Coordinates of C-alpha atoms in Angstrom, one line a residue:
M28 CA 0.0 0.1 -0.1
T29 CA 1.4 3.6 -1.0
R30 CA 1.4 6.0 1.9
F31 CA 1.7 9.5 1.8
T32 CA 2.7 12.3 4.4
L33 CA 0.5 15.2 5.2
L34 CA 1.7 18.3 3.7
T35 CA 2.0 21.7 5.3
A36 CA 3.0 24.6 3.3
A37 CA 6.6 24.4 4.6
S38 CA 7.0 20.9 3.9
A39 CA 5.4 21.0 0.5
F40 CA 7.9 23.4 -0.6
A41 CA 10.7 21.6 0.9
L42 CA 10.0 18.7 -1.8
A43 CA 10.1 21.2 -4.6
G44 CA 13.7 20.6 -5.3
C45 CA 13.4 16.8 -4.8
N46 CA 12.6 13.8 -7.0
A47 CA 9.7 12.7 -5.0
P48 CA 6.5 14.3 -5.1
S49 CA 5.8 15.2 -1.5
E50 CA -21.4 16.4 -19.3
T51 CA -21.9 18.6 -23.3
G52 CA -21.8 22.1 -24.7
A53 CA -19.7 24.2 -27.2
A54 CA -17.2 26.7 -25.6
P55 CA -16.7 30.0 -27.0
S56 CA -13.7 30.7 -29.5
P57 CA -10.3 32.1 -27.7
E58 CA -11.5 35.3 -29.4
A59 CA -15.3 35.4 -28.1
E60 CA -16.1 37.5 -25.1
A61 CA -16.2 35.4 -22.0
P62 CA -18.9 35.9 -19.2
E63 CA -17.8 38.8 -17.0
A64 CA -16.0 37.5 -13.9
P65 CA -17.5 38.7 -10.6
A66 CA -16.0 41.7 -9.1
A67 CA -13.2 40.9 -6.8
T68 CA -13.5 42.0 -3.3
A69 CA -11.6 41.0 0.1
P70 CA -11.2 37.6 0.7
A71 CA -12.7 37.7 4.3
S72 CA -16.1 37.5 2.8
G73 CA -15.3 34.3 1.0
M74 CA -16.6 32.9 -2.4
V75 CA -18.5 30.0 -3.8
A76 CA -18.3 28.4 -7.4
A77 CA -20.8 25.6 -8.5
A78 CA -22.7 24.2 -11.2
N79 CA -26.2 25.6 -10.2
P80 CA -27.1 28.9 -8.6
D81 CA -29.3 27.2 -6.0
A82 CA -26.3 25.2 -4.8
V83 CA -23.9 28.4 -4.7
E84 CA -26.9 30.3 -2.7
A85 CA -27.0 27.3 -0.3
G86 CA -23.1 27.6 0.2
L87 CA -23.4 31.5 0.6
A88 CA -26.0 31.0 3.5
A89 CA -23.9 28.8 5.2
L90 CA -21.0 31.1 5.1
R91 CA -23.2 34.1 6.1
A92 CA -24.2 32.0 9.2
G93 CA -20.7 31.7 10.3
G94 CA -19.9 28.3 8.7
D95 CA -16.7 27.2 7.1
A96 CA -15.8 25.9 3.8
V97 CA -16.8 22.3 4.9
D98 CA -20.3 23.5 6.2
A99 CA -20.7 25.3 2.8
A100 CA -19.6 22.1 0.8
I101 CA -22.3 20.2 2.7
A102 CA -24.8 22.8 2.1
V103 CA -23.8 22.7 -1.8
Q104 CA -23.6 19.0 -2.0
T105 CA -27.0 18.4 -0.7
V106 CA -28.3 20.9 -3.0
L107 CA -26.8 19.6 -6.0
S108 CA -28.2 16.2 -5.3
L109 CA -31.6 17.8 -5.8
V110 CA -31.1 20.2 -8.5
E111 CA -28.4 18.6 -10.6
P112 CA -29.0 14.9 -9.9
Q113 CA -27.7 13.8 -13.4
S114 CA -24.2 14.7 -12.1
S115 CA -23.7 14.0 -8.2
G116 CA -25.6 13.5 -5.3
I117 CA -25.4 11.7 -1.8
G118 CA -26.1 8.3 -3.5
G119 CA -22.5 8.7 -4.9
G120 CA -19.0 9.6 -4.0
A121 CA -16.5 12.4 -3.8
F122 CA -12.9 13.6 -3.3
M123 CA -12.5 16.8 -1.1
V124 CA -9.0 18.8 -1.1
H125 CA -9.0 21.1 2.0
Y126 CA -6.6 23.9 2.6
E127 CA -6.4 25.2 6.1
A128 CA -5.0 28.9 6.1
D129 CA -3.8 29.0 9.8
T130 CA -1.5 25.9 9.0
G131 CA -1.0 25.8 5.4
E132 CA -2.0 22.0 5.7
V133 CA -3.5 20.5 2.5
S134 CA -5.4 17.3 3.1
V135 CA -7.7 15.0 1.0
Y136 CA -10.8 13.4 2.0
N137 CA -11.6 10.5 0.2
G138 CA -15.4 9.5 -0.3
R139 CA -14.9 7.1 -3.0
E140 CA -17.4 4.4 -3.4
R141 CA -16.5 0.7 -2.5
A142 CA -17.5 -2.5 -4.2
P143 CA -19.7 -4.9 -2.1
M144 CA -17.6 -7.4 -0.2
S145 CA -19.2 -10.3 -2.3
A146 CA -18.2 -8.6 -5.6
D147 CA -15.5 -10.4 -7.7
E148 CA -13.6 -9.9 -10.9
D149 CA -16.6 -11.4 -12.8
L150 CA -18.9 -9.0 -11.6
F151 CA -19.9 -7.5 -15.2
I152 CA -19.5 -10.7 -17.1
N153 CA -23.0 -12.0 -18.2
P154 CA -23.4 -15.5 -16.9
E155 CA -25.3 -16.7 -20.0
T156 CA -22.6 -15.6 -22.8
G157 CA -19.3 -15.5 -20.4
A158 CA -18.8 -12.1 -22.1
P159 CA -18.9 -8.9 -20.4
Y160 CA -22.1 -7.1 -20.6
P161 CA -22.5 -4.3 -23.1
Y162 CA -22.0 -0.8 -21.0
V163 CA -25.4 0.4 -20.9
Q164 CA -26.7 -3.0 -19.6
A165 CA -24.0 -2.8 -17.0
W166 CA -24.7 0.8 -16.1
R167 CA -28.5 0.4 -15.8
S168 CA -28.4 -2.3 -13.2
G169 CA -27.8 -2.9 -9.6
L170 CA -24.4 -4.4 -10.6
S171 CA -22.8 -1.0 -11.0
T172 CA -23.6 0.5 -7.5
G173 CA -21.0 0.5 -4.9
A174 CA -21.3 1.5 -1.3
P175 CA -21.8 5.4 -1.4
G176 CA -19.2 7.6 0.4
A177 CA -20.5 11.3 0.1
I178 CA -22.0 11.5 3.3
A179 CA -19.5 9.8 5.3
M180 CA -16.9 11.8 3.7
L181 CA -18.6 14.9 4.6
Q182 CA -19.1 14.0 8.3
M183 CA -15.5 13.2 8.5
A184 CA -14.4 16.5 7.2
H185 CA -17.2 18.4 9.4
S186 CA -15.9 16.6 12.3
D187 CA -12.2 18.2 11.6
H188 CA -13.6 21.5 10.4
G189 CA -17.3 22.4 10.7
Q190 CA -18.3 25.4 12.6
L191 CA -22.0 25.0 12.3
D192 CA -24.2 22.2 13.6
W193 CA -24.1 19.3 11.4
A194 CA -28.1 19.5 11.1
E195 CA -27.8 23.3 10.2
N196 CA -26.1 22.4 6.7
F197 CA -29.1 20.3 5.6
T198 CA -31.8 23.0 6.1
F199 CA -31.3 25.0 2.9
A200 CA -31.7 21.9 0.7
I201 CA -34.5 20.4 2.8
T202 CA -36.6 23.8 2.3
L203 CA -35.9 23.8 -1.5
A204 CA -37.1 20.1 -1.7
E205 CA -40.2 20.9 -0.1
N206 CA -41.0 24.5 -1.8
G207 CA -39.8 23.5 -5.2
F208 CA -36.9 24.4 -7.3
E209 CA -36.8 25.4 -10.9
V210 CA -35.7 22.8 -13.6
A211 CA -32.4 24.3 -15.0
P212 CA -31.5 24.1 -18.8
R213 CA -29.1 21.3 -18.3
L214 CA -31.2 18.9 -16.3
N215 CA -33.8 19.4 -19.1
N216 CA -31.5 18.6 -21.6
I217 CA -30.0 15.4 -20.1
S218 CA -33.4 14.3 -19.3
Q219 CA -34.6 14.7 -22.7
R220 CA -31.8 12.5 -23.7
M221 CA -32.3 9.9 -21.2
A222 CA -35.9 9.5 -22.2
G223 CA -34.8 7.0 -24.9
F224 CA -33.5 4.8 -22.2
T225 CA -36.1 1.8 -21.3
D226 CA -34.6 1.1 -18.1
M227 CA -35.2 4.5 -17.1
E228 CA -38.9 4.3 -18.0
E229 CA -39.0 1.1 -16.3
T230 CA -38.0 2.7 -13.0
G231 CA -41.2 4.5 -11.4
A232 CA -39.6 6.8 -9.2
A233 CA -37.0 8.2 -11.6
A234 CA -39.6 8.4 -14.4
S235 CA -42.3 10.0 -12.4
Y236 CA -39.5 12.7 -10.9
L237 CA -37.9 13.4 -14.5
F238 CA -40.9 13.2 -16.9
D239 CA -44.4 14.4 -17.1
A240 CA -47.4 12.0 -17.8
N241 CA -46.5 12.0 -21.4
G242 CA -42.8 11.0 -20.9
E243 CA -41.7 14.5 -21.8
A244 CA -38.8 15.9 -19.8
W245 CA -39.9 18.6 -17.4
P246 CA -39.3 22.0 -19.2
V247 CA -36.8 24.8 -18.2
G248 CA -38.5 26.7 -15.3
H249 CA -40.9 23.9 -14.1
V250 CA -41.0 23.9 -10.3
L251 CA -40.1 20.7 -9.2
T252 CA -40.3 19.3 -5.4
N253 CA -38.8 16.3 -3.9
P254 CA -40.6 15.5 -0.4
D255 CA -39.0 12.1 -0.1
Y256 CA -35.5 13.7 -0.4
A257 CA -36.5 16.3 2.3
D258 CA -37.3 13.3 4.4
S259 CA -34.0 11.5 3.9
L260 CA -32.2 14.7 4.6
R261 CA -34.0 14.9 7.9
L262 CA -32.9 11.4 8.7
I263 CA -29.3 12.3 7.9
A264 CA -29.3 15.7 9.5
Q265 CA -30.5 13.8 12.8
D266 CA -27.7 11.5 12.7
W267 CA -25.3 10.8 9.6
R268 CA -25.3 7.0 10.3
N269 CA -28.9 7.0 9.3
F270 CA -27.8 6.9 5.9
Y271 CA -25.7 3.6 6.5
E272 CA -27.8 1.9 8.8
G273 CA -31.6 1.6 9.4
D274 CA -34.5 1.9 7.0
L275 CA -32.9 4.2 4.7
A276 CA -30.0 1.9 4.2
R277 CA -32.2 -1.2 3.9
A278 CA -34.2 0.7 1.1
I279 CA -30.9 1.5 -0.7
V280 CA -29.8 -2.2 -0.5
A281 CA -33.3 -3.4 -1.5
T282 CA -33.2 -1.0 -4.6
V283 CA -30.0 -2.1 -5.8
N284 CA -30.8 -5.8 -5.5
E285 CA -34.0 -5.1 -7.7
A286 CA -34.2 -7.1 -11.2
P287 CA -32.9 -6.6 -13.8
R288 CA -29.3 -7.5 -13.3
P289 CA -29.5 -7.0 -9.5
G290 CA -26.6 -6.2 -7.5
S291 CA -25.1 -7.7 -4.4
L292 CA -24.8 -4.7 -2.1
T293 CA -25.5 -5.7 1.5
V294 CA -26.6 -3.5 4.7
E295 CA -23.3 -4.9 6.1
D296 CA -21.5 -3.1 3.2
L297 CA -23.1 0.1 3.9
A298 CA -22.6 -0.1 7.9
N299 CA -19.0 -0.9 7.2
Y300 CA -18.2 1.6 4.8
E301 CA -15.5 4.2 6.1
P302 CA -13.9 7.3 4.2
E303 CA -10.4 8.1 4.6
K304 CA -8.4 11.1 5.3
V305 CA -4.9 11.1 3.6
S306 CA -2.4 13.4 2.5
A307 CA -2.7 15.8 -0.4
L308 CA -0.4 14.6 -3.4
C309 CA 1.5 17.6 -4.2
S310 CA 4.3 18.2 -7.0
P311 CA 6.3 21.3 -8.0
Y312 CA 5.5 23.6 -11.2
R313 CA 7.5 26.4 -11.6
D314 CA 7.1 28.5 -8.5
F315 CA 4.0 26.6 -7.5
Q316 CA 2.7 23.4 -5.6
I317 CA 0.1 21.6 -7.4
C318 CA -2.1 19.6 -4.6
S319 CA -4.6 17.1 -5.6
A320 CA -6.1 13.7 -4.5
P321 CA -3.8 10.4 -4.4
P322 CA -5.0 7.2 -5.9
P323 CA -7.5 5.8 -6.4
A324 CA -8.0 9.2 -7.7
S325 CA -5.6 9.5 -10.9
G326 CA -6.0 13.2 -11.3
G327 CA -3.1 14.2 -8.7
I328 CA -0.8 11.8 -10.7
A329 CA -1.8 12.6 -14.4
V330 CA -2.1 16.6 -13.9
G331 CA 0.9 16.7 -12.0
A332 CA 2.7 14.4 -14.8
I333 CA 1.3 16.9 -17.6
L334 CA 2.6 19.9 -15.8
G335 CA 6.0 18.2 -15.1
M336 CA 6.6 17.6 -18.6
L337 CA 5.6 20.9 -19.6
E338 CA 7.9 22.6 -17.0
T339 CA 10.8 21.6 -19.4
F340 CA 9.4 24.0 -21.9
E341 CA 8.6 27.7 -22.0
M342 CA 5.0 27.6 -22.2
S343 CA 4.5 31.4 -21.7
A344 CA 6.1 31.9 -25.0
H345 CA 3.8 29.4 -26.6
G346 CA 0.2 30.8 -26.0
P347 CA -3.2 29.3 -26.8
D348 CA -3.0 31.2 -30.1
T349 CA -0.1 29.1 -31.1
A350 CA 0.3 25.6 -32.7
D351 CA 3.3 25.0 -30.6
G352 CA 1.4 25.6 -27.3
W353 CA -1.2 23.1 -28.2
A354 CA 1.2 20.5 -29.6
L355 CA 3.2 20.6 -26.3
F356 CA -0.1 20.2 -24.3
I357 CA -1.3 17.3 -26.5
E358 CA 1.9 15.2 -26.2
A359 CA 2.2 15.9 -22.6
S360 CA -1.3 14.8 -22.1
R361 CA -0.8 11.7 -24.3
L362 CA 2.1 10.5 -22.5
A363 CA 0.6 11.3 -19.0
Y364 CA -2.5 9.3 -19.8
A365 CA -0.6 6.6 -21.1
D366 CA 0.9 6.1 -17.8
R367 CA -2.1 6.8 -15.7
D368 CA -4.0 4.0 -17.6
H369 CA -1.2 1.5 -17.2
Y370 CA -0.4 1.8 -13.3
V371 CA -3.1 3.5 -11.3
G372 CA -5.5 1.6 -9.1
D373 CA -6.5 1.5 -5.5
T374 CA -3.3 1.6 -3.5
A375 CA -5.1 -0.8 -1.0
F376 CA -4.9 -3.4 -3.6
V377 CA -2.3 -2.3 -6.2
D378 CA 1.3 -1.0 -5.9
V379 CA 1.3 2.1 -7.7
P380 CA 4.6 3.7 -8.3
V381 CA 3.3 7.2 -7.3
E382 CA 6.7 8.9 -6.5
G383 CA 8.0 7.3 -9.7
L384 CA 5.5 8.6 -11.9
L385 CA 6.0 12.2 -10.5
N386 CA 9.7 12.0 -10.3
R387 CA 11.1 15.0 -12.0
D388 CA 14.0 13.0 -13.8
Y389 CA 11.6 10.6 -15.2
L390 CA 9.2 13.3 -16.5
A391 CA 12.0 15.1 -17.9
A392 CA 12.9 12.0 -19.8
R393 CA 9.3 11.6 -20.9
A394 CA 9.2 15.2 -22.0
G395 CA 12.5 14.4 -24.3
L396 CA 9.9 12.5 -26.4
I397 CA 8.2 15.6 -27.3
D398 CA 8.8 17.5 -30.5
P399 CA 6.1 20.1 -31.1
A400 CA 6.9 20.0 -34.9
Q401 CA 5.9 16.3 -35.1
A402 CA 3.6 14.0 -33.3
I403 CA 4.5 10.9 -32.0
P404 CA 3.4 8.4 -34.0
A405 CA 2.2 6.1 -31.2
V406 CA 2.3 6.6 -27.3
T407 CA 3.2 3.9 -24.9
H408 CA 3.6 4.0 -21.3
G409 CA 7.1 4.5 -19.6
T410 CA 8.8 2.6 -16.7
P411 CA 9.0 5.1 -13.9
P412 CA 11.4 4.4 -10.8
G413 CA 9.9 1.7 -8.6
A414 CA 7.4 0.3 -11.3
D415 CA 6.7 -3.3 -11.3
E416 CA 5.5 -4.8 -14.7
Q417 CA 1.6 -4.4 -15.2
P418 CA -0.7 -5.9 -17.9
D419 CA -2.3 -3.3 -20.1
D420 CA -5.4 -1.2 -18.8
A421 CA -8.8 -2.1 -20.5
T422 CA -11.1 0.4 -18.5
D423 CA -13.8 2.2 -20.4
D424 CA -14.2 5.6 -18.6
R425 CA -17.3 7.4 -19.1
P426 CA -18.2 11.3 -18.4
G427 CA -20.2 12.7 -15.6
T428 CA -19.7 14.4 -12.3
S429 CA -19.8 18.0 -10.7
H430 CA -17.1 20.1 -9.1
F431 CA -17.3 23.1 -6.9
V432 CA -14.7 25.3 -4.8
I433 CA -15.4 27.4 -1.7
M434 CA -13.4 30.0 0.4
D435 CA -14.6 30.9 3.7
A436 CA -14.0 34.0 5.8
D437 CA -10.9 32.7 7.2
G438 CA -9.2 31.7 4.0
D439 CA -10.1 27.9 4.4
V440 CA -10.7 26.4 0.9
V441 CA -12.3 23.4 -0.5
S442 CA -12.1 22.2 -3.8
M443 CA -14.4 19.2 -4.3
T444 CA -15.2 16.8 -7.2
T445 CA -18.4 14.8 -6.6
T446 CA -20.5 12.2 -8.9
V447 CA -23.1 9.6 -9.2
E448 CA -21.0 8.6 -12.3
S449 CA -23.2 8.4 -15.6
P450 CA -26.2 10.8 -16.1
F451 CA -28.5 9.9 -13.1
G452 CA -26.1 7.2 -12.1
S453 CA -27.6 3.8 -12.3
G454 CA -31.0 5.2 -12.8
R455 CA -32.1 3.7 -9.7
M456 CA -34.0 6.2 -7.3
V457 CA -34.4 5.8 -3.5
G458 CA -35.3 8.1 -0.9
G459 CA -35.5 10.8 -3.3
F460 CA -32.0 10.6 -4.8
F461 CA -30.2 8.5 -7.6
L462 CA -27.8 5.7 -6.7
N463 CA -24.3 5.8 -8.4
N464 CA -23.3 3.4 -10.9
Q465 CA -19.6 3.9 -10.1
L466 CA -18.5 0.3 -10.2
T467 CA -18.5 0.8 -13.8
D468 CA -15.1 2.7 -13.5
F469 CA -13.6 -0.8 -13.0
S470 CA -12.3 -2.7 -16.0
F471 CA -15.0 -5.2 -17.0
V472 CA -12.4 -7.5 -17.9
A473 CA -10.3 -8.6 -15.2
R474 CA -7.1 -10.3 -16.6
D475 CA -4.9 -10.0 -19.6
D476 CA -4.3 -12.9 -21.9
A477 CA -1.5 -14.1 -19.5
G478 CA -4.0 -14.2 -16.6
R479 CA -2.5 -11.2 -14.9
L480 CA -5.0 -9.4 -12.7
L481 CA -5.4 -5.7 -14.0
P482 CA -4.5 -2.9 -11.6
N483 CA -8.3 -1.5 -12.0
A484 CA -10.1 -4.9 -12.1
V485 CA -13.0 -5.6 -9.4
Q486 CA -12.2 -7.0 -6.1
P487 CA -14.1 -7.4 -2.8
G488 CA -14.0 -3.9 -1.0
K489 CA -12.0 -2.2 -3.7
R490 CA -12.5 1.5 -4.9
P491 CA -12.4 1.9 -8.6
R492 CA -10.2 4.2 -10.1
S493 CA -11.2 7.6 -10.7
S494 CA -10.3 10.7 -12.9
M495 CA -11.3 13.2 -10.3
S496 CA -8.7 16.0 -9.9
P497 CA -9.9 18.3 -7.2
T498 CA -7.0 20.8 -7.1
I499 CA -5.4 23.5 -4.7
V500 CA -2.5 25.5 -5.7
L501 CA 0.2 27.0 -3.3
D502 CA 2.3 30.0 -4.3
A503 CA 5.9 30.3 -3.7
N504 CA 5.4 31.0 0.0
G505 CA 3.1 28.2 0.6
A506 CA 0.1 30.4 0.7
F507 CA -3.2 29.5 -1.3
E508 CA -2.9 30.7 -4.9
L509 CA -6.3 29.1 -6.6
A510 CA -8.6 26.2 -6.6
T511 CA -9.8 24.4 -9.8
G512 CA -11.0 21.1 -11.0
S513 CA -14.0 19.9 -13.3
P514 CA -16.3 17.1 -14.0
G515 CA -16.1 15.1 -17.3
G516 CA -15.0 11.3 -16.8
N517 CA -11.3 10.7 -18.1
S518 CA -11.3 14.2 -19.7
I519 CA -11.2 15.9 -16.1
I520 CA -7.5 15.4 -16.2
A521 CA -7.3 17.4 -19.4
Y522 CA -9.8 20.0 -18.4
T523 CA -7.9 20.8 -15.3
A524 CA -4.6 20.7 -16.5
K525 CA -6.0 23.2 -19.2
S526 CA -7.1 25.7 -16.8
L527 CA -4.0 25.3 -14.7
V528 CA -1.9 26.0 -18.0
G529 CA -4.1 28.7 -18.9
M530 CA -3.8 30.7 -15.5
L531 CA -0.2 29.9 -14.7
D532 CA 1.5 29.9 -18.1
W533 CA -0.9 31.9 -20.4
G534 CA -1.7 34.7 -18.0
L535 CA -5.5 34.1 -18.5
S536 CA -8.2 35.1 -16.0
P537 CA -9.7 32.2 -14.4
Q538 CA -13.1 32.8 -16.7
D539 CA -11.0 33.0 -19.7
A540 CA -9.2 30.0 -18.6
A541 CA -12.3 28.0 -17.9
A542 CA -14.0 28.9 -21.2
L543 CA -11.0 28.2 -23.4
P544 CA -11.9 25.5 -25.8
N545 CA -10.8 21.9 -24.4
V546 CA -8.4 19.6 -25.8
V547 CA -8.4 16.1 -24.7
A548 CA -5.5 13.9 -25.9
R549 CA -5.8 10.2 -24.8
G550 CA -4.3 7.8 -27.0
D551 CA -3.6 8.3 -30.7
T552 CA -6.7 10.8 -31.3
V553 CA -7.1 14.3 -30.2
N554 CA -10.6 15.6 -29.3
I555 CA -11.0 19.3 -29.8
E556 CA -14.0 21.4 -28.9
E557 CA -16.0 23.2 -31.2
G558 CA -15.0 27.0 -31.2
F559 CA -11.3 26.0 -31.5
D560 CA -9.4 27.9 -34.3
E561 CA -9.6 26.0 -37.7
T562 CA -6.1 27.5 -38.7
L563 CA -4.6 25.9 -35.7
M564 CA -6.4 22.7 -36.1
A565 CA -5.0 22.4 -39.6
E566 CA -1.7 23.1 -38.6
L567 CA -1.8 20.4 -35.8
R568 CA -3.2 18.0 -38.3
D569 CA -0.1 18.9 -40.7
R570 CA 2.3 18.2 -37.7
G571 CA 0.7 14.5 -37.7
F572 CA -1.9 14.7 -35.2
T573 CA -5.3 12.8 -35.5
I574 CA -7.8 15.3 -34.8
Q575 CA -11.4 14.8 -34.0
G576 CA -12.6 18.4 -34.3
G577 CA -16.1 20.2 -33.3
R578 CA -16.4 18.0 -30.3
G579 CA -18.8 18.8 -27.5
E580 CA -16.4 18.5 -24.6
N581 CA -18.3 17.9 -21.3
S582 CA -16.3 20.3 -18.6
G583 CA -17.6 22.1 -15.7
I584 CA -14.5 24.2 -14.5
H585 CA -15.1 26.1 -11.3
I586 CA -12.1 28.4 -10.1
I587 CA -11.3 30.5 -7.1
R588 CA -8.1 32.8 -7.2
E589 CA -6.6 35.0 -4.9
L590 CA -4.5 37.8 -6.1
E591 CA -1.4 39.4 -4.7
D592 CA -3.6 42.0 -2.8
G593 CA -5.8 39.6 -1.4
T594 CA -8.8 40.2 -3.8
L595 CA -10.6 36.9 -5.2
I596 CA -11.5 36.2 -8.6
G597 CA -13.8 33.4 -9.5
A598 CA -15.0 31.5 -12.6
A599 CA -17.8 29.4 -13.6
D600 CA -17.6 27.3 -16.9
P601 CA -20.0 28.6 -19.4
R602 CA -21.0 25.2 -20.6
R603 CA -23.0 24.5 -17.4
D604 CA -25.6 26.5 -15.4
G605 CA -23.1 27.5 -12.8
T606 CA -22.3 30.9 -11.0
V607 CA -19.6 32.2 -9.0
E608 CA -20.7 34.7 -6.1
Q609 CA -19.5 36.1 -2.8
P610 CA -21.6 36.6 0.5

């Protein structure tokens, strides 16, 4: 099992000179006018950026009441579960990166779901055919649901940092669920797209929640209530264990175990779920430290590796209006994804060479493969220091998820990525919320042709590999610089890295960095979002890159940055319904 040391600002920078590291829409073009960023004010008032205005207001209400960033995170998450159920919720899991201003400590709370103890490597093998289920059949099933971790994780963080009573953080969402909220454009859009899935139509609770009597998605602005969710939140507000034990837990298990393709989650799996508090995985980039979540999240490794390779180039001289800048970003992404795909899994089960993958000499050698004038014909994984031979990965990552960032009046910060995996999770609803399909983040095929177990194969109690990359950046003095992150399945890594390069190298504002067209390079194909400069795209093709242009890339980047004079600037991704506000 890989272990990490909790980093203070001072200890993070002591490592800077060492080898060891301590859903869809089109973006505007680079020339398009980005939404105006909120006015920067004194940081004492705090800031919240999230994917829905109601969720932002819930976080602000917690801050106004004297809550800290974790209190606000609870309020934001419980509202997102209501108003943006296609992306995240209390039936799923999350990773939270927390910065404590008084100490400079950066820590990570791991609320990733766990496989049932009865699960084995044949979880997604159809017993009738001996072959893996098609993805949709696995997704829309009880097989895909792991023990949810969001509530337990939030409670752990609250016990460490919360200033308000646990129950007080649920009042906003309870009131909104009872009085009603307006259906947002994104909820309407994804509900329309999901109407064609027969499994959704067969799920009465989900169907009645998302569609009218004619099977049409509720229109934008329709006021939707969810009294069942309010009742569930009241139980959890009384005692967080009520999610994992008692009537609600039994209802979750019963729903997971319904046909078709029932799962095997038990009340014991829920009762025994435990989140983890671990150290932040911090790696140096120029004058900064980039801190994120360690495995089973892969973003800390992959984003750190992308930046570690780009550090050998003068990226500030190759901006977003140049083919060289994007060629460098593409190649570093391809190399980092290859390593991430090959090596990363749950470190409770797999020996992940974390330090080797972020070793500066290793990354410099990987960067030596990059020539911005000519694409690497075929990218393969490398052999970092300390790596054992591993079979090739066979995981099929899918997009989903939500991300938000919060700063409180004391300067404490939360960067949290949260998910139920695919749209509306497994499609199964209980207690007014959707259950995750997070186990489809495992590889459906467990072994390679030689019979070797893959790092991301299903095992009892294992957490599936994640691409979530909640990130906090420290400046040269070890103080908070910015927080960023995104949803988007395996593309999260590229989205997050883009926002960091945009701000730290290309001098973009948070809003412009978020709005910059997304470029996702995993494998031999580069997906480039609609709005990207056609001349640059043609030049990249001339350099040998295989480009799929005009893509709808599903980011949802949210950012808070603190300027040198102490003022705050935030950003909300224009591809989603979010906002950024101060109390």
